[in-house]
Amino acid sequence: MGRAPCCEKVGLKKGRWTAEEDEILTKYIQTHGEGSWRLLPKNAGLLRCGKSCRLRWINYLRADLKRGNFTGEEDELLIKLHQSLGNRWSLIASHLPGRTDNEIKNYWNSNLSTKMYCFRRLSNQSLPVILNVTGRKGMKDNRGHSTKKENNGNSSSNKPMEVFIDEVVPFLSTPSLEKETFPSAVEDSMHLDPYEEDNERRIGVIPSSCQHTGDGDRYVENSMLCPAATDSVVEKETDIFSLFGSTESSGMLCFDNILDNELLQTNGDSTLSRWGLNQVSVDLENSGDLCPNKPAAINKQVESGDCGTGDLTSYFCTTSCFFDDCEVNNILDWDWERNELWDENECIMPSWLWELDYNDKDDRLTLENNDLELHGSAVA
DNA sequence: AATCCCGCCAACCGCAGACAA
DNA sequence: GTTGTCTGCGGTTGGCGGGAT
């Protein structure tokens, strides 16, 4: 059936509320309580529609509203909630005391969703990469968290948007979509703490309790990019790390380093390619036991004790299996009963992008397939 | 100083569920 | 069961303010 208008709109005022209107509305609600929005304007003597009154009260005049910028804790909570709930702003607002759904929605759209993340899935089966970018879209004025001055004057309204890579984080799939898009061995093992104290974005942070310490284990310092490797690879790794500017002598390689030096090259002349690291050796014998999520080809090689050679895919496929050893397969699980995102391991999921369809080509950083292979399933 | 441009945010709009008659 | 109304939700809009030119 047709939906009748909430009120007779002829002659009603629209637009910004005046202080006088606010006062009238506030006094009326303080006297008569909330509700009966349709009758409220008439009874209170306001030339507004009931919906407008309700919205004004809920979003602005209520006494329990929190004013001011979102705190870091609220940011974090919002990210978690949005990851699990999507655009259900009212539900999210119920978890953020003093914040309204409208405020949260605006904040998300203007700050969190656009300021930082663009990504491209290198293919349907590739490991997506999220690029934390800062451009004009990410700037805020003094009503937001940061000021435009903080952008170092990089914006220009007449130029194409500049993209600044702040950080790179691995894409993590969402409860609803991960099964469709992610190689299971990779998706089950990838996670990231976006608030890691040292602010370095690393691929696959392994909980400290799960670090391997045995002979042949080359991944240390919680980095998934430090696979079990043969001696020849160890040498190359050392060079790679210095090549990409890693300060970690222990074999830490952060994607910041790679991306800064590698993926931003658009001419296809990959540094990794020049370095001969489209093919890297992986010591499968030391890369972990057979695991169900490991691609069959790798399992077969592990069984036979062969040391395989593969592209960087092997790194991910292989190292992801360590998570099986570590029994941290469920780190990405969402507890629907408790409505909590994190498990006891406190492995923080990257939050944002499973439903962010980043179509703005101006904002998208193009990564060529040739530049760096991060595929998660090509071995099989 | 004037104008342009664009992000932010308050407010609006349409839809749908819940409920009453 | 049908119809009408109220309420809440999420997407969208447009004015404002401030930085850039």
CSV table of C-alpha atoms (C1' of nucleotides) in Angstrom, one decimal:
chain,number,residue,atom,x,y,z
A,1,MET,CA,0.0,0.0,0.0
A,2,GLY,CA,1.0,3.5,-0.4
A,3,ARG,CA,2.8,5.2,2.4
A,4,ALA,CA,1.1,8.3,3.7
A,5,PRO,CA,3.4,11.2,4.5
A,6,CYS,CA,4.3,11.5,8.1
A,7,CYS,CA,2.7,14.9,8.3
A,8,GLU,CA,1.2,17.6,6.3
A,9,LYS,CA,4.3,19.3,4.9
A,10,VAL,CA,2.7,22.4,3.4
A,11,GLY,CA,3.7,25.4,5.4
A,12,LEU,CA,6.2,23.5,7.5
A,13,LYS,CA,9.7,24.8,8.0
A,14,LYS,CA,12.7,22.9,6.8
A,15,GLY,CA,16.4,23.2,7.1
A,16,ARG,CA,18.5,24.2,10.1
A,17,TRP,CA,16.9,24.5,13.5
A,18,THR,CA,17.0,27.8,15.3
A,19,ALA,CA,17.9,28.1,19.0
A,20,GLU,CA,14.3,29.1,19.7
A,21,GLU,CA,13.0,26.0,18.1
A,22,ASP,CA,15.5,23.9,20.0
A,23,GLU,CA,14.4,25.5,23.2
A,24,ILE,CA,10.7,24.9,22.5
A,25,LEU,CA,11.3,21.3,21.6
A,26,THR,CA,13.5,20.7,24.6
A,27,LYS,CA,11.1,22.1,27.0
A,28,TYR,CA,8.2,20.2,25.5
A,29,ILE,CA,9.9,16.9,25.7
A,30,GLN,CA,11.2,17.6,29.2
A,31,THR,CA,7.6,18.2,30.2
A,32,HIS,CA,5.8,15.6,28.2
A,33,GLY,CA,8.4,13.0,27.4
A,34,GLU,CA,9.4,11.5,24.1
A,35,GLY,CA,7.0,9.9,21.7
A,36,SER,CA,3.9,10.9,19.8
A,37,TRP,CA,6.2,12.6,17.4
A,38,ARG,CA,3.4,13.2,15.0
A,39,LEU,CA,1.4,15.3,17.5
A,40,LEU,CA,4.4,16.9,19.0
A,41,PRO,CA,4.9,19.8,16.6
A,42,LYS,CA,1.3,20.8,16.8
A,43,ASN,CA,1.1,20.6,20.5
A,44,ALA,CA,4.4,22.3,21.0
A,45,GLY,CA,3.7,25.0,18.5
A,46,LEU,CA,6.5,24.1,16.1
A,47,LEU,CA,6.2,24.4,12.4
A,48,ARG,CA,8.2,21.2,11.9
A,49,CYS,CA,7.2,17.8,10.9
A,50,GLY,CA,7.3,15.1,13.6
A,51,LYS,CA,10.1,13.3,12.0
A,52,SER,CA,12.2,16.4,12.0
A,53,CYS,CA,11.5,16.9,15.7
A,54,ARG,CA,12.4,13.4,16.5
A,55,LEU,CA,15.6,13.6,14.6
A,56,ARG,CA,16.5,16.9,16.1
A,57,TRP,CA,16.0,15.6,19.6
A,58,ILE,CA,17.7,12.3,19.1
A,59,ASN,CA,20.7,13.6,17.2
A,60,TYR,CA,21.3,16.9,18.9
A,61,LEU,CA,19.2,17.9,21.9
A,62,ARG,CA,19.3,14.8,24.0
A,63,ALA,CA,21.1,15.4,27.3
A,64,ASP,CA,23.1,12.2,27.2
A,65,LEU,CA,24.9,12.9,23.9
A,66,LYS,CA,28.6,12.9,24.0
A,67,ARG,CA,30.2,15.8,22.3
A,68,GLY,CA,33.5,16.1,20.7
A,69,ASN,CA,35.8,14.0,18.6
A,70,PHE,CA,35.8,10.3,18.6
A,71,THR,CA,38.4,8.8,20.8
A,72,GLY,CA,40.8,6.2,19.8
A,73,GLU,CA,38.9,3.7,21.8
A,74,GLU,CA,35.7,4.6,20.0
A,75,ASP,CA,37.4,4.4,16.7
A,76,GLU,CA,38.6,1.0,17.5
A,77,LEU,CA,35.2,-0.1,18.7
A,78,LEU,CA,33.5,1.4,15.7
A,79,ILE,CA,35.8,-0.5,13.4
A,80,LYS,CA,35.2,-3.7,15.1
A,81,LEU,CA,31.5,-3.2,15.2
A,82,HIS,CA,31.3,-2.2,11.6
A,83,GLN,CA,33.2,-5.2,10.7
A,84,SER,CA,30.7,-7.4,12.3
A,85,LEU,CA,27.5,-5.5,11.8
A,86,GLY,CA,28.0,-3.6,8.6
A,87,ASN,CA,26.0,-0.5,8.1
A,88,ARG,CA,23.6,-1.1,10.9
A,89,TRP,CA,24.3,2.2,12.4
A,90,SER,CA,21.6,2.1,15.0
A,91,LEU,CA,22.9,-1.2,16.3
A,92,ILE,CA,26.4,0.2,16.3
A,93,ALA,CA,25.3,3.3,18.1
A,94,SER,CA,23.8,1.2,20.8
A,95,HIS,CA,27.3,0.0,21.6
A,96,LEU,CA,28.8,3.5,21.6
A,97,PRO,CA,27.2,5.4,24.5
A,98,GLY,CA,26.4,9.0,23.7
A,99,ARG,CA,26.9,8.6,20.0
A,100,THR,CA,24.0,8.7,17.6
A,101,ASP,CA,23.6,6.5,14.5
A,102,ASN,CA,23.7,9.6,12.3
A,103,GLU,CA,26.8,10.8,13.9
A,104,ILE,CA,28.5,7.4,13.6
A,105,LYS,CA,27.4,7.1,10.0
A,106,ASN,CA,28.7,10.5,9.1
A,107,TYR,CA,32.0,9.8,11.0
A,108,TRP,CA,32.4,6.5,9.3
A,109,ASN,CA,31.7,7.8,5.8
A,110,SER,CA,33.8,10.9,6.1
A,111,ASN,CA,36.7,9.6,8.2
A,112,LEU,CA,37.2,5.9,8.5
A,113,SER,CA,35.9,4.5,5.3
A,114,THR,CA,37.5,6.9,2.9
A,115,LYS,CA,40.6,8.1,4.5
A,116,MET,CA,42.8,5.1,4.3
A,117,TYR,CA,41.9,2.1,2.5
A,118,CYS,CA,42.0,1.2,-1.1
A,119,PHE,CA,42.8,-2.2,-2.2
A,120,ARG,CA,42.9,-4.4,-5.1
A,121,ARG,CA,42.6,-8.0,-5.3
A,122,LEU,CA,45.2,-9.1,-7.7
A,123,SER,CA,43.0,-11.8,-8.9
A,124,ASN,CA,40.1,-13.8,-7.6
A,125,GLN,CA,42.5,-16.0,-5.8
A,126,SER,CA,45.1,-13.6,-4.9
A,127,LEU,CA,46.0,-12.2,-1.5
A,128,PRO,CA,44.4,-8.8,-1.5
A,129,VAL,CA,46.4,-5.9,-0.2
A,130,ILE,CA,45.0,-2.9,1.5
A,131,LEU,CA,46.8,0.3,1.0
A,132,ASN,CA,46.4,2.9,3.6
A,133,VAL,CA,46.4,6.1,1.7
A,134,THR,CA,46.1,9.6,2.5
A,135,GLY,CA,44.8,12.1,0.0
A,136,ARG,CA,42.5,14.9,-0.1
A,137,LYS,CA,39.7,12.7,0.7
A,138,GLY,CA,41.3,11.8,3.9
A,139,MET,CA,41.8,15.3,5.1
A,140,LYS,CA,39.7,16.7,7.9
A,141,ASP,CA,39.1,20.2,9.0
A,142,ASN,CA,39.1,21.1,12.6
A,143,ARG,CA,35.7,19.5,13.2
A,144,GLY,CA,37.3,16.2,12.8
A,145,HIS,CA,40.1,14.4,14.3
A,146,SER,CA,42.8,16.1,12.4
A,147,THR,CA,43.3,19.3,10.7
A,148,LYS,CA,44.0,19.9,7.1
A,149,LYS,CA,47.3,21.4,8.1
A,150,GLU,CA,48.3,18.0,9.2
A,151,ASN,CA,48.3,16.9,5.6
A,152,ASN,CA,51.4,19.0,5.0
A,153,GLY,CA,49.7,20.9,2.3
A,154,ASN,CA,49.6,18.0,-0.1
A,155,SER,CA,46.1,18.7,-1.3
A,156,SER,CA,45.2,20.6,-4.3
A,157,SER,CA,41.7,20.9,-5.6
A,158,ASN,CA,42.8,21.2,-9.2
A,159,LYS,CA,45.1,18.3,-9.4
A,160,PRO,CA,44.4,14.6,-9.6
A,161,MET,CA,44.3,13.1,-6.2
A,162,GLU,CA,47.7,12.2,-4.9
A,163,VAL,CA,48.0,8.9,-3.1
A,164,PHE,CA,50.3,8.6,-0.2
A,165,ILE,CA,51.1,5.2,1.1
A,166,ASP,CA,51.1,5.2,4.8
A,167,GLU,CA,50.9,1.6,5.4
A,168,VAL,CA,50.0,-1.6,3.9
A,169,VAL,CA,47.9,-4.2,5.6
A,170,PRO,CA,46.7,-7.6,4.4
A,171,PHE,CA,43.2,-7.8,3.5
A,172,LEU,CA,41.1,-10.0,5.7
A,173,SER,CA,37.9,-11.3,4.6
A,174,THR,CA,34.7,-11.0,6.5
A,175,PRO,CA,32.5,-13.6,8.0
A,176,SER,CA,30.1,-13.3,5.1
A,177,LEU,CA,32.5,-13.1,2.2
A,178,GLU,CA,35.7,-14.8,3.2
A,179,LYS,CA,34.6,-18.2,2.0
A,180,GLU,CA,34.0,-16.8,-1.4
A,181,THR,CA,37.2,-15.1,-2.1
A,182,PHE,CA,40.0,-16.4,0.0
A,183,PRO,CA,42.2,-19.5,-0.3
A,184,SER,CA,41.4,-21.1,2.9
A,185,ALA,CA,44.9,-21.7,4.0
A,186,VAL,CA,45.7,-18.1,3.7
A,187,GLU,CA,42.5,-16.7,4.9
A,188,ASP,CA,42.5,-18.8,8.0
A,189,SER,CA,45.9,-17.6,9.0
A,190,MET,CA,46.1,-14.0,8.1
A,191,HIS,CA,45.4,-11.4,10.7
A,192,LEU,CA,46.7,-8.1,11.7
A,193,ASP,CA,46.8,-5.8,14.6
A,194,PRO,CA,46.1,-2.4,13.1
A,195,TYR,CA,47.0,-0.7,16.4
A,196,GLU,CA,50.2,-2.5,16.9
A,197,GLU,CA,52.4,-0.3,19.0
A,198,ASP,CA,55.3,-0.1,16.7
A,199,ASN,CA,52.9,0.9,14.0
A,200,GLU,CA,54.5,-1.5,11.6
A,201,ARG,CA,52.1,-3.4,9.4
A,202,ARG,CA,53.2,-6.9,9.0
A,203,ILE,CA,51.7,-9.8,7.2
A,204,GLY,CA,50.5,-12.5,9.5
A,205,VAL,CA,51.4,-11.7,13.0
A,206,ILE,CA,51.8,-14.9,14.9
A,207,PRO,CA,51.0,-14.8,18.6
A,208,SER,CA,54.2,-14.9,20.6
A,209,SER,CA,53.2,-18.1,22.2
A,210,CYS,CA,53.1,-19.7,18.8
A,211,GLN,CA,56.5,-18.7,17.6
A,212,HIS,CA,58.7,-21.5,16.4
A,213,THR,CA,62.1,-21.8,17.9
A,214,GLY,CA,63.3,-25.0,16.5
A,215,ASP,CA,66.1,-25.5,14.0
A,216,GLY,CA,65.3,-24.4,10.6
A,217,ASP,CA,62.7,-22.0,11.6
A,218,ARG,CA,63.3,-18.7,10.0
A,219,TYR,CA,60.3,-16.8,10.9
A,220,VAL,CA,60.9,-14.8,13.9
A,221,GLU,CA,59.6,-11.6,15.4
A,222,ASN,CA,56.1,-12.6,14.5
A,223,SER,CA,56.6,-12.1,10.9
A,224,MET,CA,55.0,-14.3,8.4
A,225,LEU,CA,57.3,-13.2,5.7
A,226,CYS,CA,60.1,-15.0,7.4
A,227,PRO,CA,59.6,-18.5,6.3
A,228,ALA,CA,61.4,-21.6,7.0
A,229,ALA,CA,64.1,-21.4,4.4
A,230,THR,CA,67.1,-23.0,3.0
A,231,ASP,CA,70.5,-21.4,3.5
A,232,SER,CA,70.5,-20.0,0.0
A,233,VAL,CA,67.3,-18.2,0.8
A,234,VAL,CA,68.6,-17.0,4.1
A,235,GLU,CA,71.3,-15.2,2.2
A,236,LYS,CA,68.8,-13.7,-0.1
A,237,GLU,CA,66.6,-12.7,2.7
A,238,THR,CA,69.3,-10.8,4.3
A,239,ASP,CA,69.8,-8.9,1.1
A,240,ILE,CA,66.2,-8.4,0.6
A,241,PHE,CA,65.7,-7.0,4.0
A,242,SER,CA,68.5,-4.5,3.5
A,243,LEU,CA,67.2,-3.9,0.0
A,244,PHE,CA,63.8,-2.9,1.2
A,245,GLY,CA,65.2,-0.9,4.1
A,246,SER,CA,64.2,-3.2,6.9
A,247,THR,CA,65.9,-2.4,10.1
A,248,GLU,CA,65.4,-5.9,11.3
A,249,SER,CA,68.5,-7.9,11.2
A,250,SER,CA,66.6,-10.9,12.4
A,251,GLY,CA,64.8,-11.3,9.2
A,252,MET,CA,61.8,-9.0,9.6
A,253,LEU,CA,60.4,-7.8,6.4
A,254,CYS,CA,57.5,-5.4,6.6
A,255,PHE,CA,55.2,-4.7,3.7
A,256,ASP,CA,55.8,-1.1,4.2
A,257,ASN,CA,59.3,-1.8,2.9
A,258,ILE,CA,58.2,-3.8,0.0
A,259,LEU,CA,55.5,-1.5,-1.1
A,260,ASP,CA,57.5,1.6,-0.7
A,261,ASN,CA,60.2,0.1,-2.8
A,262,GLU,CA,58.4,-2.2,-5.0
A,263,LEU,CA,54.7,-1.9,-5.8
A,264,LEU,CA,54.9,1.8,-6.4
A,265,GLN,CA,56.9,1.2,-9.5
A,266,THR,CA,54.5,1.2,-12.3
A,267,ASN,CA,56.8,0.3,-15.1
A,268,GLY,CA,56.7,-3.4,-14.4
A,269,ASP,CA,60.4,-3.5,-13.6
A,270,SER,CA,59.9,-5.1,-10.3
A,271,THR,CA,62.8,-5.0,-7.9
A,272,LEU,CA,61.9,-8.4,-6.8
A,273,SER,CA,62.0,-9.6,-10.3
A,274,ARG,CA,65.4,-8.0,-10.9
A,275,TRP,CA,66.5,-9.7,-7.7
A,276,GLY,CA,65.4,-13.0,-9.1
A,277,LEU,CA,62.8,-13.5,-6.4
A,278,ASN,CA,59.9,-14.3,-8.4
A,279,GLN,CA,61.2,-17.7,-7.5
A,280,VAL,CA,62.2,-18.3,-4.0
A,281,SER,CA,63.2,-21.5,-2.4
A,282,VAL,CA,61.2,-22.8,0.5
A,283,ASP,CA,62.4,-25.5,2.7
A,284,LEU,CA,59.3,-27.5,2.8
A,285,GLU,CA,60.8,-30.0,5.1
A,286,ASN,CA,61.1,-27.5,7.8
A,287,SER,CA,58.0,-25.6,6.9
A,288,GLY,CA,55.7,-27.6,9.1
A,289,ASP,CA,53.8,-30.8,9.2
A,290,LEU,CA,51.2,-31.8,6.8
A,291,CYS,CA,48.1,-29.8,7.4
A,292,PRO,CA,44.7,-30.0,5.9
A,293,ASN,CA,44.7,-26.5,4.6
A,294,LYS,CA,47.9,-26.8,2.8
A,295,PRO,CA,47.6,-27.1,-0.9
A,296,ALA,CA,48.0,-30.7,-2.0
A,297,ALA,CA,51.1,-30.0,-4.0
A,298,ILE,CA,52.9,-28.8,-0.9
A,299,ASN,CA,51.6,-31.6,1.3
A,300,LYS,CA,52.9,-34.0,-1.3
A,301,GLN,CA,56.3,-32.4,-1.3
A,302,VAL,CA,56.4,-32.4,2.5
A,303,GLU,CA,55.6,-36.0,2.5
A,304,SER,CA,58.4,-36.8,0.2
A,305,GLY,CA,60.8,-34.5,2.0
A,306,ASP,CA,61.5,-32.6,-1.1
A,307,CYS,CA,62.5,-29.0,-0.8
A,308,GLY,CA,60.4,-27.2,-3.3
A,309,THR,CA,60.8,-24.1,-5.2
A,310,GLY,CA,58.0,-21.7,-5.9
A,311,ASP,CA,57.0,-18.2,-6.1
A,312,LEU,CA,56.0,-16.1,-3.1
A,313,THR,CA,52.8,-18.1,-3.1
A,314,SER,CA,54.8,-20.8,-1.4
A,315,TYR,CA,55.7,-18.5,1.4
A,316,PHE,CA,52.1,-17.9,2.2
A,317,CYS,CA,50.9,-21.3,1.6
A,318,THR,CA,53.7,-22.8,3.6
A,319,THR,CA,53.9,-20.4,6.4
A,320,SER,CA,50.2,-20.3,6.8
A,321,CYS,CA,50.4,-23.9,7.7
A,322,PHE,CA,52.4,-23.0,10.7
A,323,PHE,CA,49.3,-21.7,12.1
A,324,ASP,CA,48.0,-25.1,12.1
A,325,ASP,CA,50.9,-26.2,14.1
A,326,CYS,CA,50.2,-23.3,16.4
A,327,GLU,CA,46.6,-24.3,16.8
A,328,VAL,CA,45.5,-20.8,16.1
A,329,ASN,CA,43.2,-21.7,13.2
A,330,ASN,CA,40.3,-20.0,14.8
A,331,ILE,CA,41.7,-16.6,15.3
A,332,LEU,CA,39.3,-15.1,12.9
A,333,ASP,CA,36.3,-16.6,14.3
A,334,TRP,CA,33.5,-14.3,15.3
A,335,ASP,CA,31.6,-15.3,18.4
A,336,TRP,CA,28.0,-14.7,17.4
A,337,GLU,CA,26.7,-15.7,20.8
A,338,ARG,CA,28.8,-13.4,22.8
A,339,ASN,CA,28.8,-10.9,20.0
A,340,GLU,CA,32.5,-10.4,20.4
A,341,LEU,CA,35.0,-10.1,17.7
A,342,TRP,CA,38.2,-11.0,19.4
A,343,ASP,CA,39.2,-14.2,20.9
A,344,GLU,CA,41.5,-14.8,23.8
A,345,ASN,CA,44.5,-14.6,21.6
A,346,GLU,CA,43.6,-11.0,21.0
A,347,CYS,CA,44.5,-11.3,17.4
A,348,ILE,CA,42.9,-8.3,16.0
A,349,MET,CA,41.3,-8.6,12.7
A,350,PRO,CA,41.7,-6.0,10.1
A,351,SER,CA,38.4,-4.5,9.9
A,352,TRP,CA,37.2,-2.6,7.1
A,353,LEU,CA,37.1,-3.8,3.7
A,354,TRP,CA,35.0,-6.7,3.0
A,355,GLU,CA,32.2,-4.6,1.9
A,356,LEU,CA,34.1,-1.6,0.8
A,357,ASP,CA,33.8,-1.4,-2.9
A,358,TYR,CA,36.5,1.0,-3.8
A,359,ASN,CA,35.5,2.2,-7.2
A,360,ASP,CA,37.2,5.5,-7.3
A,361,LYS,CA,39.9,4.9,-9.8
A,362,ASP,CA,41.6,8.1,-8.9
A,363,ASP,CA,42.1,6.8,-5.4
A,364,ARG,CA,43.1,3.4,-6.3
A,365,LEU,CA,46.7,2.5,-6.4
A,366,THR,CA,47.2,0.1,-9.2
A,367,LEU,CA,49.4,-2.8,-8.5
A,368,GLU,CA,50.6,-4.8,-11.4
A,369,ASN,CA,50.6,-8.5,-11.2
A,370,ASN,CA,54.1,-8.6,-12.3
A,371,ASP,CA,55.4,-6.5,-9.5
A,372,LEU,CA,54.9,-8.8,-6.6
A,373,GLU,CA,53.2,-12.0,-6.5
A,374,LEU,CA,51.2,-12.6,-3.3
A,375,HIS,CA,49.0,-15.2,-4.6
A,376,GLY,CA,47.7,-17.7,-2.2
A,377,SER,CA,46.7,-20.6,-4.2
A,378,ALA,CA,48.8,-20.8,-7.3
A,379,VAL,CA,50.9,-23.6,-6.0
A,380,ALA,CA,48.0,-26.1,-6.0
B,1,DA,C1',40.5,40.2,-1.3
B,2,DA,C1',37.7,37.4,-4.1
B,3,DT,C1',36.5,33.2,-5.7
B,4,DC,C1',36.6,28.3,-6.2
B,5,DC,C1',36.5,23.9,-4.4
B,6,DC,C1',35.4,20.3,-1.4
B,7,DG,C1',34.8,17.9,3.1
B,8,DC,C1',31.8,17.8,7.0
B,9,DC,C1',27.6,17.2,9.1
B,10,DA,C1',22.8,18.4,10.1
B,11,DA,C1',18.8,17.4,8.1
B,12,DC,C1',15.8,15.2,4.7
B,13,DC,C1',13.7,11.3,2.3
B,14,DG,C1',11.9,6.9,1.3
B,15,DC,C1',11.3,2.4,2.9
B,16,DA,C1',9.9,-1.1,6.0
B,17,DG,C1',8.6,-3.3,10.3
B,18,DA,C1',5.5,-3.0,14.2
B,19,DC,C1',1.2,-2.3,15.8
B,20,DA,C1',-3.6,-0.9,16.3
B,21,DA,C1',-8.2,-0.4,14.5
C,1,DG,C1',-6.7,-10.5,6.9
C,2,DT,C1',-6.6,-5.7,5.5
C,3,DT,C1',-5.7,-1.0,6.0
C,4,DG,C1',-3.8,3.0,8.1
C,5,DT,C1',-0.5,5.0,11.2
C,6,DC,C1',3.7,5.5,13.8
C,7,DT,C1',8.3,4.8,14.4
C,8,DG,C1',13.0,3.8,13.3
C,9,DC,C1',16.6,3.0,10.0
C,10,DG,C1',19.9,3.9,6.4
C,11,DG,C1',21.0,6.4,2.2
C,12,DT,C1',21.3,10.8,0.3
C,13,DT,C1',21.4,15.8,0.0
C,14,DG,C1',22.7,20.5,0.4
C,15,DG,C1',24.4,24.3,3.1
C,16,DC,C1',28.3,25.9,5.6
C,17,DG,C1',32.9,26.7,6.6
C,18,DG,C1',37.6,26.8,5.6
C,19,DG,C1',41.6,25.9,2.8
C,20,DA,C1',43.5,26.6,-1.8
C,21,DT,C1',44.2,29.4,-5.7
